[in-house]
Amino acid sequence: MNIVACVKQVPDTEAQIKVKGDGSGIEEGGIKWVMNPYDEFGVEESLKLKEKFGGEVTIVSVGPARTMETIRTALAMGADKGVQIDDPALYNADAYATAEALAAAIKGVSYDIIFCGQRAIDDDSAQVGSILAEILGIPQVTFATKLEIDGTAVKATRPIEGAAVVVATSLPCVITATKGLNEPRYASLPGIMKAKKKPVDIKKAADLGVTGASKSKVAKFTPPPARPPGKILCADDTPEGKAAELAKLLREEAKVI
Amino acid sequence: MELSTFSIGHEGREVFWNAEHFEPILFMLTFVAMAIFAYGVYRRWLMWTAIGKPEDRTDDRNERIKALLKNGLLQIKTWSDPYPGVMHGLIFFGFVVLFFGAAFDATEFHVAEPLGVPFLVGKFYLFFSFLMDLFGLAVLGGVLMALDRRYLTKPDRLGYKGEPDNRPDDAIVLLLIAGIIVTGFIIEALRISVTWQQTPWEVWSFVGWTLAKAFTGVSPEAAKAMHKWAWWIHTAFALGFIAYIPYSRLMHIITTPANYFMATRKPIGQLEPIKDFENAESFGVGTIEEFTWKQIFDSDACTRCGRCQDGCPAYLTGKPLSPKKLVQDLKNYWLEKAPGAVASRKEQLIASGEGAANINPKLKALFAWLDKADRIVDENLPKGPEPTEKAMVGEVVELDELWACTNCMYCMENCSAAIEHVPKIIGMRQFKVLMEADFAPELQLTYRNMENNSNPWGIGAHLRADWGKELGVKTLAEDPNVEYLFYVGCAGSFDDRGKKVSVALAKILQTAGVSFGILGTEESCCGDSAMRGGNEYLYQTMAQANIEVMNGYGVKKIICTCPHGYNALKKDYPHFGGNFEVYHHTEIIAELIEKGKIKIKIPVDDVRFTYHDSCFLGRYNQLYDQPRRIIKAIPGARLVEMDRNHEKSFCCGAGGARMWMEEHGDRINDARAKQAIDVGAKTIAVGCPFCLTMMSDGLKFHGKEEEIVALDLAEIVWKGMGLEEEKAPVEVCQA
C-alpha cells in the first residue's frame, strides 16, 4: 500500500507571534517551526499502515526552504521519501492553491491513501484535505479518530456532537486526521540519521504545471486586542450579592447574557 | 624443635606437634587445593573476558592502588554501617592475622628452625599465641554476628521485598569459617591438655588453655589420638576453604578488591558521552555484549549485602527497582550467557591463530591442558534446562525497574564493592530511547518541549528572561564584562516557584556587589533530564548550544541555582569544549556571608530548620557543608538533621528525569517530606528547584503546608537580610 502524508510547517504553539507593521503577515524571526500537530497524526497513521500492509510513505509539503526540516522530521519517524514544493508564488497561497499544488505533486506519486491533518494550527482553514480530494476526484473522510482498512474497504470513525459516526468508503481516498487517531511516535536516533539521506524532491510550481494563483487573499493581519484588566466584585460580600453583581455586569457591560 | 628445649624465659612450642609425619601429605593436599582454586579463577577469568566491550581501567595506577589498599585492605567503606562493618571486620581482619600466623608457623618449621634461627620463642611467642587466640575469637564473634543477622534479625536488605534471599552457599561459607576456627581451638586445647605441665606459659593461648580444662579426664594417649583427628578435620576445612573460594560467594575476596582497583577515576556521576552519532550503528546498551567487560565484572563483585537497597528511594517506596536485584539479575544473565561466549571465543582464537603463535611453548602446553580440563569439566557438569532466550532490557531488567531510578547515586556512593549501577541504567535507557524510541509518553512530551522551546515545561522560549525584567539584570549581550555568568536554568526561568529563587539570588548578588549577567533568551536548557533519561542526542544538542553561546562571550565563571545544571556544566560540558569554573549558589552565598559582604540580620525565633541534601549537590559534588553553614549563620536558627542526611540522604524523587514522569504507588517526595516532618522541622531548606517542588508537594500531601515551609537557601537568606521593602497588602475592595 502506497501512502501519501501531507504536512505543513507551522509556528510552535508556544511561539510568540508578532504581526508585521504593515499587517501583511507575521514576523518570522525567532519563531520555532514545527510540524502541524494534526499532520503528525496523519504521518503516524501512514507509518502504521505501512507496518501492516507494506509499501511506501511519501511526505508532501508546500513551503519555503525551512520546510525541509519538517519533511525530515517525518522521514525520521519512518517515512520513505519526500516532495517539497518550494515556490515563492505559493508562499502566501490560500487553501485552494495549496491543495492544487499538492494534488499536482501527488499525481506523480503512486498512492492508495492520502492523509492530511484536519486543519493547520496557524490559519485554521481546514479546507486543504477536502479540496485535494475534490481535485483528485476521490472520496474523503474528515476528522478521523479511527481507521480500519480491509482490502479496499475503508471504515473511518469521526466525532460528531456527543457521538461518533462510522463512514464507509473505499480506497483510494483522502483522510484528514485529528486527535485520538493515534499517538505520534518519537523518532529513533537511527531514524533521524537515516532521514538525512532519504530522497526529497524539490519542485517549483511550474514543474507541476500549476500557477500557484490563490482564489482568496488575506487582506490584513491584526494582533488580538490587549486583554483588559480583570475586575473584582466588591459591591456585596455574600455569595448571593456577588452572583447578582456578576449577572448585572455580564448583561449590562459585557452584553453576553 | 623438641618440646624439651623450651622453658620459662625461653617459651615456645613444637610446631607440627603430634603431626610431624603428616607434613608431606599436607604439602600434597595444599597443592591440590591451590590447583582447584587456580583452576576456578582461571575459568572465571575466561568468563570475565568472554563478553563485553573493551574498557581500560588501569590508568592512574597509583590512585588505583590507593583505592585498593583503602577499601580492599583497610575496608574503610564497610565501616560506614556499624553492625555489618564490625561483623565483616572481625572476620576479615581475624582471618588476615590467622593467615599470617599460619605462615609464621610454616616459616618457623621449614626455614627458621633448619637454619637455626627460630623466632617463635620467648616473649614474641607469648605475644603471638595471645594474638592468634584473640583473633580466632574475633572471627568466631564475626561469624556469630553474621549468623544472627542472616538467620535471626533478617534485615530486609539481605532479601527483596520482605522475602529472604539466603542460599546454601551463604550457610556453607559461614560454617566453614566457624569450623576452621573451632577445630583450631580444639587442636590447641588437646595439645595443651597433654603438655600443660611442661608448658605453663601456654596460659597465653588463653582460649586453648581454658578449653584444655574440658579434657582433664582424658588420657594423654586418647588426647593425642583425638588431636590427630581434629588436626585432619582442621586441615580439610582450611584447604577446602581455599579450594571453595572461586566457586562460591567467597570469590568476592578477589573480585571486590579488584573492583576497587578498577573503580572509575572520573568525577562522580560523570557520564561518557556517545561520540559520533553519524557513524555509530547502535546506541546505548540493549544486549549484554554492549556493556563493557568491567560493567559485567561489577556484578561478580557484588556480595548481595544490600547496602544499595537500604537507601534506594525507588525501592523504599515500593517500586520494583532494587540496585542489588538489578546487579544480581545481570549477573545471572551473564552466567547463562558466559559458557556459550567462552566457547565461541576459544573457537575464534583458534580460527584466527591469534595468541597461540606468540605464547611461549610451555604456556601453550599449559593452556592445552587447561582446555582439556575444561572439556572434561564441561561434559560432566550437571546440565540444567537450556536457558530461555530473554531480552536483557525489558525481561532481565524490567522496564518498570529501569525507569524507576532517580539517579540519586545512593547505591554507588554506599556500595562497599565499588559497583557502578547508574551508568548501566543510563546505558539501557539510551537503548530504549535512542534505538527503540519506546518510552513513557510524558517523557516524549518533555523531550519535544525541550526540542521546541528548550525547556522541559514547553513554555515559550522567548519568556526565558522575563523573571529578571524588573531587577535590571543585564544579559551578556548588553554587558559581557562581568565576573560571573548566572546560568539561570529552566526551573529558575519558567517555573513560578523557581523564578522566586532566581529573583532572591539576583538581589543577593546585587546587594553584595557581585558582578554578574545572564544569557537571557540565548540560554538553553542544560539537558540533564535528557541525558539521564537516555536521550543523549537531545542532551548534546542542548549542551553544544549553551557552550557555543558561553564560549562566544568568553565566559569563565558560572553560578547555577539548579544542581542538575551545575553538575552537567561542571562535569559533562568539558566533553564538548565547555570548560568553566562552575559554582552552586550556596557556595557563593556561604562565601559572601563569611566575607561579611552580606549579613543575615533578622533573627528567627528558635526555628527548627532541616536541610534536605540534593543528590546532585551532595553525593555528586560533596557540597554538604556550605548549605549548612548558611543555616548556621541565621541568628536563632536551629539545624536539625533528618535521619538520612549527607551521603545517606534520601532523594526527593525528581532526579534522573523522574521529575517529568508519572510516579505510581507511594511517592518518594511524600516519604521524604514525612522524614522532615518527623524531626519537627518548621523550615525545610533546599538548594535545588526540583527538590523545592517535590518537598512543597510532599508537605501538601501530608496536609502540613500551613505549618511547615520549604524554601530555597537563597530565599531564606534574602528574607533574612531584611532589605525587601514591605509592600502594603493590596486592598481589593475598599471599605
CSV table of C-alpha atoms in Angstrom, one decimal, chain B residues 257-596:
chain,number,residue,atom,x,y,z
B,257,PRO,CA,39.2,-5.6,45.9
B,258,ALA,CA,39.8,-5.9,42.1
B,259,ASN,CA,36.7,-3.8,41.6
B,260,TYR,CA,38.1,-1.2,43.9
B,261,PHE,CA,41.3,-1.2,41.8
B,262,MET,CA,39.3,-0.8,38.7
B,263,ALA,CA,36.7,1.7,40.1
B,264,THR,CA,36.2,4.7,37.8
B,265,ARG,CA,38.6,7.6,38.3
B,266,LYS,CA,36.2,10.0,36.7
B,267,PRO,CA,34.4,12.7,38.7
B,268,ILE,CA,31.3,11.2,40.5
B,269,GLY,CA,28.4,10.8,38.1
B,270,GLN,CA,30.3,11.9,35.0
B,271,LEU,CA,29.0,10.0,32.0
B,272,GLU,CA,31.0,9.0,29.0
B,273,PRO,CA,29.3,10.8,26.1
B,274,ILE,CA,28.3,9.0,22.9
B,275,LYS,CA,30.6,10.1,20.2
B,276,ASP,CA,30.0,10.2,16.5
B,277,PHE,CA,26.2,9.9,16.2
B,278,GLU,CA,26.6,9.9,12.4
B,279,ASN,CA,28.5,6.7,12.1
B,280,ALA,CA,27.6,4.7,15.1
B,281,GLU,CA,25.5,1.7,14.4
B,282,SER,CA,23.8,1.3,17.7
B,283,PHE,CA,23.3,3.5,20.7
B,284,GLY,CA,23.1,2.5,24.4
B,285,VAL,CA,23.1,-0.9,25.8
B,286,GLY,CA,20.4,-3.3,24.5
B,287,THR,CA,22.3,-6.6,24.9
B,288,ILE,CA,24.8,-7.8,27.5
B,289,GLU,CA,27.5,-7.7,24.9
B,290,GLU,CA,27.1,-4.0,24.6
B,291,PHE,CA,28.2,-3.5,28.2
B,292,THR,CA,31.9,-3.1,28.8
B,293,TRP,CA,33.5,-6.2,30.4
B,294,LYS,CA,34.1,-4.1,33.5
B,295,GLN,CA,30.4,-3.3,33.8
B,296,ILE,CA,29.8,-7.0,33.7
B,297,PHE,CA,32.6,-7.7,36.1
B,298,ASP,CA,30.9,-5.4,38.6
B,299,SER,CA,28.1,-7.9,39.1
B,300,ASP,CA,30.7,-10.6,40.1
B,301,ALA,CA,32.0,-8.2,42.8
B,302,CYS,CA,28.5,-7.9,44.3
B,303,THR,CA,28.2,-9.7,47.7
B,304,ARG,CA,24.4,-9.2,48.0
B,305,CYS,CA,25.0,-7.1,51.1
B,306,GLY,CA,22.1,-4.8,50.2
B,307,ARG,CA,23.6,-1.5,51.3
B,308,CYS,CA,22.4,-0.1,47.9
B,309,GLN,CA,18.8,-1.3,48.5
B,310,ASP,CA,18.8,0.2,52.0
B,311,GLY,CA,18.6,3.7,50.8
B,312,CYS,CA,17.3,3.4,47.3
B,313,PRO,CA,14.3,5.8,47.1
B,314,ALA,CA,12.6,3.8,44.5
B,315,TYR,CA,12.9,0.5,46.4
B,316,LEU,CA,11.9,2.1,49.7
B,317,THR,CA,8.7,3.4,48.2
B,318,GLY,CA,7.6,0.1,46.8
B,319,LYS,CA,8.9,0.3,43.2
B,320,PRO,CA,10.3,-2.9,41.7
B,321,LEU,CA,13.8,-1.5,41.4
B,322,SER,CA,16.5,-2.6,43.8
B,323,PRO,CA,20.0,-1.9,42.7
B,324,LYS,CA,21.1,-5.2,44.3
B,325,LYS,CA,18.5,-7.1,42.4
B,326,LEU,CA,19.4,-5.4,39.1
B,327,VAL,CA,23.1,-6.3,39.6
B,328,GLN,CA,22.2,-9.8,40.5
B,329,ASP,CA,19.8,-10.3,37.6
B,330,LEU,CA,22.5,-9.1,35.3
B,331,LYS,CA,25.0,-11.5,36.9
B,332,ASN,CA,22.7,-14.4,36.5
B,333,TYR,CA,22.0,-13.5,32.9
B,334,TRP,CA,25.8,-13.2,32.3
B,335,LEU,CA,26.3,-16.6,33.9
B,336,GLU,CA,23.7,-18.0,31.5
B,337,LYS,CA,25.4,-16.4,28.5
B,338,ALA,CA,29.1,-16.9,29.5
B,339,PRO,CA,29.6,-20.6,28.7
B,340,GLY,CA,28.5,-20.1,25.1
B,341,ALA,CA,30.6,-16.9,24.8
B,342,VAL,CA,33.6,-18.6,26.2
B,343,ALA,CA,33.3,-21.5,23.8
B,344,SER,CA,32.9,-19.2,20.8
B,345,ARG,CA,35.8,-17.1,21.9
B,346,LYS,CA,38.0,-20.1,22.1
B,347,GLU,CA,37.0,-21.1,18.6
B,348,GLN,CA,37.6,-17.6,17.4
B,349,LEU,CA,41.1,-17.6,18.9
B,350,ILE,CA,41.9,-21.0,17.3
B,351,ALA,CA,40.5,-19.9,14.0
B,352,SER,CA,42.4,-16.7,13.9
B,353,GLY,CA,45.6,-18.3,15.2
B,354,GLU,CA,45.8,-15.3,17.5
B,355,GLY,CA,47.7,-15.7,20.7
B,356,ALA,CA,48.8,-19.2,20.2
B,357,ALA,CA,51.7,-18.3,18.0
B,358,ASN,CA,53.1,-15.7,20.4
B,359,ILE,CA,52.6,-17.8,23.5
B,360,ASN,CA,55.8,-19.5,24.8
B,361,PRO,CA,55.6,-23.2,24.2
B,362,LYS,CA,55.5,-24.1,27.9
B,363,LEU,CA,52.5,-21.9,28.4
B,364,LYS,CA,51.0,-23.3,25.3
B,365,ALA,CA,51.2,-26.8,26.8
B,366,LEU,CA,49.6,-25.5,30.0
B,367,PHE,CA,46.7,-23.9,28.0
B,368,ALA,CA,46.2,-27.1,26.1
B,369,TRP,CA,46.0,-28.9,29.4
B,370,LEU,CA,43.6,-26.4,30.7
B,371,ASP,CA,41.4,-26.7,27.7
B,372,LYS,CA,41.4,-30.5,28.2
B,373,ALA,CA,40.4,-29.9,31.8
B,374,ASP,CA,37.7,-27.5,30.7
B,375,ARG,CA,36.2,-30.1,28.3
B,376,ILE,CA,36.1,-32.8,31.0
B,377,VAL,CA,34.5,-30.4,33.5
B,378,ASP,CA,32.0,-29.1,30.9
B,379,GLU,CA,31.0,-32.6,29.9
B,380,ASN,CA,30.4,-33.7,33.5
B,381,LEU,CA,28.8,-30.6,34.9
B,382,PRO,CA,25.1,-31.2,35.7
B,383,LYS,CA,23.2,-29.8,32.8
B,384,GLY,CA,20.3,-27.5,33.8
B,385,PRO,CA,17.5,-26.8,31.4
B,386,GLU,CA,18.6,-24.6,28.4
B,387,PRO,CA,18.1,-21.0,29.5
B,388,THR,CA,15.3,-19.4,27.6
B,389,GLU,CA,16.2,-16.6,25.3
B,390,LYS,CA,15.4,-13.3,27.1
B,391,ALA,CA,15.7,-9.7,26.1
B,392,MET,CA,18.1,-8.0,28.6
B,393,VAL,CA,16.2,-4.7,28.5
B,394,GLY,CA,12.6,-5.5,29.2
B,395,GLU,CA,12.9,-9.0,30.6
B,396,VAL,CA,16.0,-9.5,32.6
B,397,VAL,CA,15.7,-5.9,33.7
B,398,GLU,CA,12.1,-4.9,33.5
B,399,LEU,CA,11.1,-1.5,32.2
B,400,ASP,CA,9.5,-0.5,35.4
B,401,GLU,CA,12.8,-1.1,37.2
B,402,LEU,CA,14.8,0.7,34.5
B,403,TRP,CA,12.7,3.8,34.7
B,404,ALA,CA,12.2,3.9,38.5
B,405,CYS,CA,15.8,5.0,39.0
B,406,THR,CA,16.2,8.7,40.1
B,407,ASN,CA,20.0,8.6,39.5
B,408,CYS,CA,20.3,9.7,43.2
B,409,MET,CA,23.7,7.9,43.4
B,410,TYR,CA,22.9,6.4,46.8
B,411,CYS,CA,23.7,2.9,45.6
B,412,MET,CA,27.1,3.8,44.1
B,413,GLU,CA,28.1,6.1,47.0
B,414,ASN,CA,27.3,3.4,49.5
B,415,CYS,CA,28.3,0.3,47.7
B,416,SER,CA,31.1,-1.4,49.5
B,417,ALA,CA,32.2,-3.2,46.3
B,418,ALA,CA,32.6,-0.1,44.1
B,419,ILE,CA,29.8,-1.2,41.7
B,420,GLU,CA,28.7,1.4,39.2
B,421,HIS,CA,25.0,1.0,38.8
B,422,VAL,CA,23.9,4.3,37.4
B,423,PRO,CA,25.8,4.3,34.1
B,424,LYS,CA,24.4,0.8,33.4
B,425,ILE,CA,20.9,2.2,33.9
B,426,ILE,CA,21.5,5.1,31.7
B,427,GLY,CA,23.0,2.9,29.0
B,428,MET,CA,19.9,0.7,29.0
B,429,ARG,CA,17.7,3.8,28.9
B,430,GLN,CA,19.7,5.1,25.9
B,431,PHE,CA,18.8,1.9,24.2
B,432,LYS,CA,15.1,2.3,24.8
B,433,VAL,CA,15.0,6.0,23.9
B,434,LEU,CA,17.6,6.3,21.0
B,435,MET,CA,17.2,2.9,19.4
B,436,GLU,CA,13.7,1.9,20.0
B,437,ALA,CA,12.0,5.2,20.8
B,438,ASP,CA,9.9,3.2,23.2
B,439,PHE,CA,9.4,5.1,26.5
B,440,ALA,CA,6.8,6.9,28.6
B,441,PRO,CA,4.6,9.3,26.6
B,442,GLU,CA,5.0,12.0,29.2
B,443,LEU,CA,8.8,11.9,28.7
B,444,GLN,CA,8.3,12.1,25.0
B,445,LEU,CA,6.3,15.3,25.6
B,446,THR,CA,9.1,16.6,27.8
B,447,TYR,CA,11.7,15.9,25.1
B,448,ARG,CA,9.5,17.6,22.4
B,449,ASN,CA,9.2,20.6,24.8
B,450,MET,CA,13.0,20.7,25.1
B,451,GLU,CA,13.4,20.4,21.3
B,452,ASN,CA,10.9,23.1,20.6
B,453,ASN,CA,11.3,25.6,23.4
B,454,SER,CA,14.5,24.5,25.1
B,455,ASN,CA,12.8,23.8,28.4
B,456,PRO,CA,11.0,20.7,29.7
B,457,TRP,CA,7.9,22.6,30.6
B,458,GLY,CA,7.4,23.7,27.0
B,459,ILE,CA,6.8,27.3,27.9
B,460,GLY,CA,7.7,29.8,25.1
B,461,ALA,CA,11.4,30.2,24.8
B,462,HIS,CA,11.0,33.9,24.4
B,463,LEU,CA,9.8,34.2,28.0
B,464,ARG,CA,13.1,32.8,29.4
B,465,ALA,CA,14.4,36.1,30.8
B,466,ASP,CA,11.2,37.6,32.0
B,467,TRP,CA,11.8,36.8,35.6
B,468,GLY,CA,14.5,39.4,35.9
B,469,LYS,CA,12.9,42.2,33.9
B,470,GLU,CA,12.2,44.4,36.9
B,471,LEU,CA,15.5,43.8,38.6
B,472,GLY,CA,17.7,45.4,35.9
B,473,VAL,CA,19.7,42.2,35.5
B,474,LYS,CA,21.7,42.6,32.3
B,475,THR,CA,22.3,40.0,29.7
B,476,LEU,CA,25.8,39.3,28.4
B,477,ALA,CA,24.7,40.7,25.1
B,478,GLU,CA,24.1,44.0,26.9
B,479,ASP,CA,27.2,43.8,29.0
B,480,PRO,CA,29.7,41.0,28.6
B,481,ASN,CA,32.3,42.4,31.0
B,482,VAL,CA,31.1,40.7,34.1
B,483,GLU,CA,32.8,38.3,36.5
B,484,TYR,CA,30.1,35.6,36.7
B,485,LEU,CA,27.5,34.3,34.3
B,486,PHE,CA,24.4,33.4,36.3
B,487,TYR,CA,23.2,30.4,34.4
B,488,VAL,CA,19.5,30.5,35.5
B,489,GLY,CA,18.4,27.2,34.0
B,490,CYS,CA,14.8,26.2,33.1
B,491,ALA,CA,13.3,26.0,36.6
B,492,GLY,CA,14.7,29.4,37.5
B,493,SER,CA,13.4,30.9,34.3
B,494,PHE,CA,10.0,29.2,33.8
B,495,ASP,CA,8.7,27.7,37.0
B,496,ASP,CA,6.9,30.2,39.2
B,497,ARG,CA,8.5,28.7,42.3
B,498,GLY,CA,11.9,28.6,40.7
B,499,LYS,CA,11.6,32.2,39.5
B,500,LYS,CA,11.4,33.4,43.1
B,501,VAL,CA,14.7,31.7,43.8
B,502,SER,CA,16.3,33.4,40.8
B,503,VAL,CA,15.0,36.8,42.0
B,504,ALA,CA,16.2,36.2,45.5
B,505,LEU,CA,19.7,35.2,44.3
B,506,ALA,CA,19.9,38.1,41.9
B,507,LYS,CA,19.0,40.5,44.7
B,508,ILE,CA,21.6,39.0,47.0
B,509,LEU,CA,24.3,39.3,44.3
B,510,GLN,CA,23.3,42.8,43.5
B,511,THR,CA,23.4,43.8,47.2
B,512,ALA,CA,26.8,42.2,47.7
B,513,GLY,CA,28.1,44.0,44.6
B,514,VAL,CA,28.9,40.8,42.7
B,515,SER,CA,29.3,41.5,39.0
B,516,PHE,CA,27.1,39.1,37.0
B,517,GLY,CA,25.0,38.8,33.9
B,518,ILE,CA,22.6,36.3,32.3
B,519,LEU,CA,22.3,34.9,28.8
B,520,GLY,CA,18.6,35.8,28.6
B,521,THR,CA,16.9,34.2,25.6
B,522,GLU,CA,20.3,32.9,24.4
B,523,GLU,CA,20.3,30.4,27.2
B,524,SER,CA,19.3,26.8,26.5
B,525,CYS,CA,18.2,24.0,28.8
B,526,CYS,CA,21.2,22.3,30.4
B,527,GLY,CA,20.0,18.9,29.1
B,528,ASP,CA,20.4,17.0,32.3
B,529,SER,CA,17.0,15.4,32.2
B,530,ALA,CA,17.5,14.4,28.6
B,531,MET,CA,20.9,12.9,29.4
B,532,ARG,CA,19.7,11.0,32.4
B,533,GLY,CA,16.5,9.9,30.7
B,534,GLY,CA,18.6,8.3,28.0
B,535,ASN,CA,18.2,11.0,25.3
B,536,GLU,CA,21.9,11.6,24.8
B,537,TYR,CA,21.3,13.1,21.4
B,538,LEU,CA,19.0,15.8,22.6
B,539,TYR,CA,21.3,16.4,25.6
B,540,GLN,CA,24.3,17.0,23.4
B,541,THR,CA,22.2,19.4,21.2
B,542,MET,CA,21.4,21.5,24.3
B,543,ALA,CA,24.9,21.3,25.7
B,544,GLN,CA,26.5,22.4,22.4
B,545,ALA,CA,24.1,25.3,22.1
B,546,ASN,CA,25.0,26.5,25.6
B,547,ILE,CA,28.7,26.0,25.1
B,548,GLU,CA,28.7,27.9,21.9
B,549,VAL,CA,27.0,30.9,23.4
B,550,MET,CA,29.1,30.8,26.6
B,551,ASN,CA,32.4,30.5,24.7
B,552,GLY,CA,31.2,33.3,22.4
B,553,TYR,CA,31.1,35.6,25.4
B,554,GLY,CA,34.3,34.3,26.9
B,555,VAL,CA,32.5,33.1,30.0
B,556,LYS,CA,34.9,31.8,32.7
B,557,LYS,CA,32.9,31.6,35.9
B,558,ILE,CA,29.3,30.4,36.2
B,559,ILE,CA,26.8,30.4,39.1
B,560,CYS,CA,23.9,27.9,38.9
B,561,THR,CA,20.9,27.6,41.2
B,562,CYS,CA,19.9,24.2,39.9
B,563,PRO,CA,22.2,21.4,40.9
B,564,HIS,CA,21.3,19.5,37.8
B,565,GLY,CA,22.7,22.3,35.6
B,566,TYR,CA,25.5,22.8,38.0
B,567,ASN,CA,26.6,19.2,37.7
B,568,ALA,CA,26.1,19.0,33.9
B,569,LEU,CA,28.0,22.2,33.3
B,570,LYS,CA,30.8,21.3,35.7
B,571,LYS,CA,31.4,17.7,34.8
B,572,ASP,CA,29.9,16.9,31.5
B,573,TYR,CA,30.2,20.0,29.4
B,574,PRO,CA,34.0,19.7,29.3
B,575,HIS,CA,33.5,16.8,27.0
B,576,PHE,CA,32.2,19.2,24.4
B,577,GLY,CA,34.7,22.1,24.9
B,578,GLY,CA,32.8,23.8,27.7
B,579,ASN,CA,35.5,24.4,30.4
B,580,PHE,CA,34.2,26.7,33.1
B,581,GLU,CA,34.6,27.3,36.8
B,582,VAL,CA,31.1,26.3,37.9
B,583,TYR,CA,29.7,27.3,41.3
B,584,HIS,CA,26.4,26.5,43.0
B,585,HIS,CA,24.7,29.5,44.6
B,586,THR,CA,25.1,28.0,48.1
B,587,GLU,CA,28.8,28.1,47.6
B,588,ILE,CA,28.7,31.7,46.6
B,589,ILE,CA,26.3,32.7,49.3
B,590,ALA,CA,28.3,30.9,52.0
B,591,GLU,CA,31.4,32.8,50.9
B,592,LEU,CA,29.6,36.2,50.8
B,593,ILE,CA,28.4,35.6,54.4
B,594,GLU,CA,31.9,34.6,55.6
B,595,LYS,CA,33.5,37.6,53.9
B,596,GLY,CA,30.9,39.9,55.5
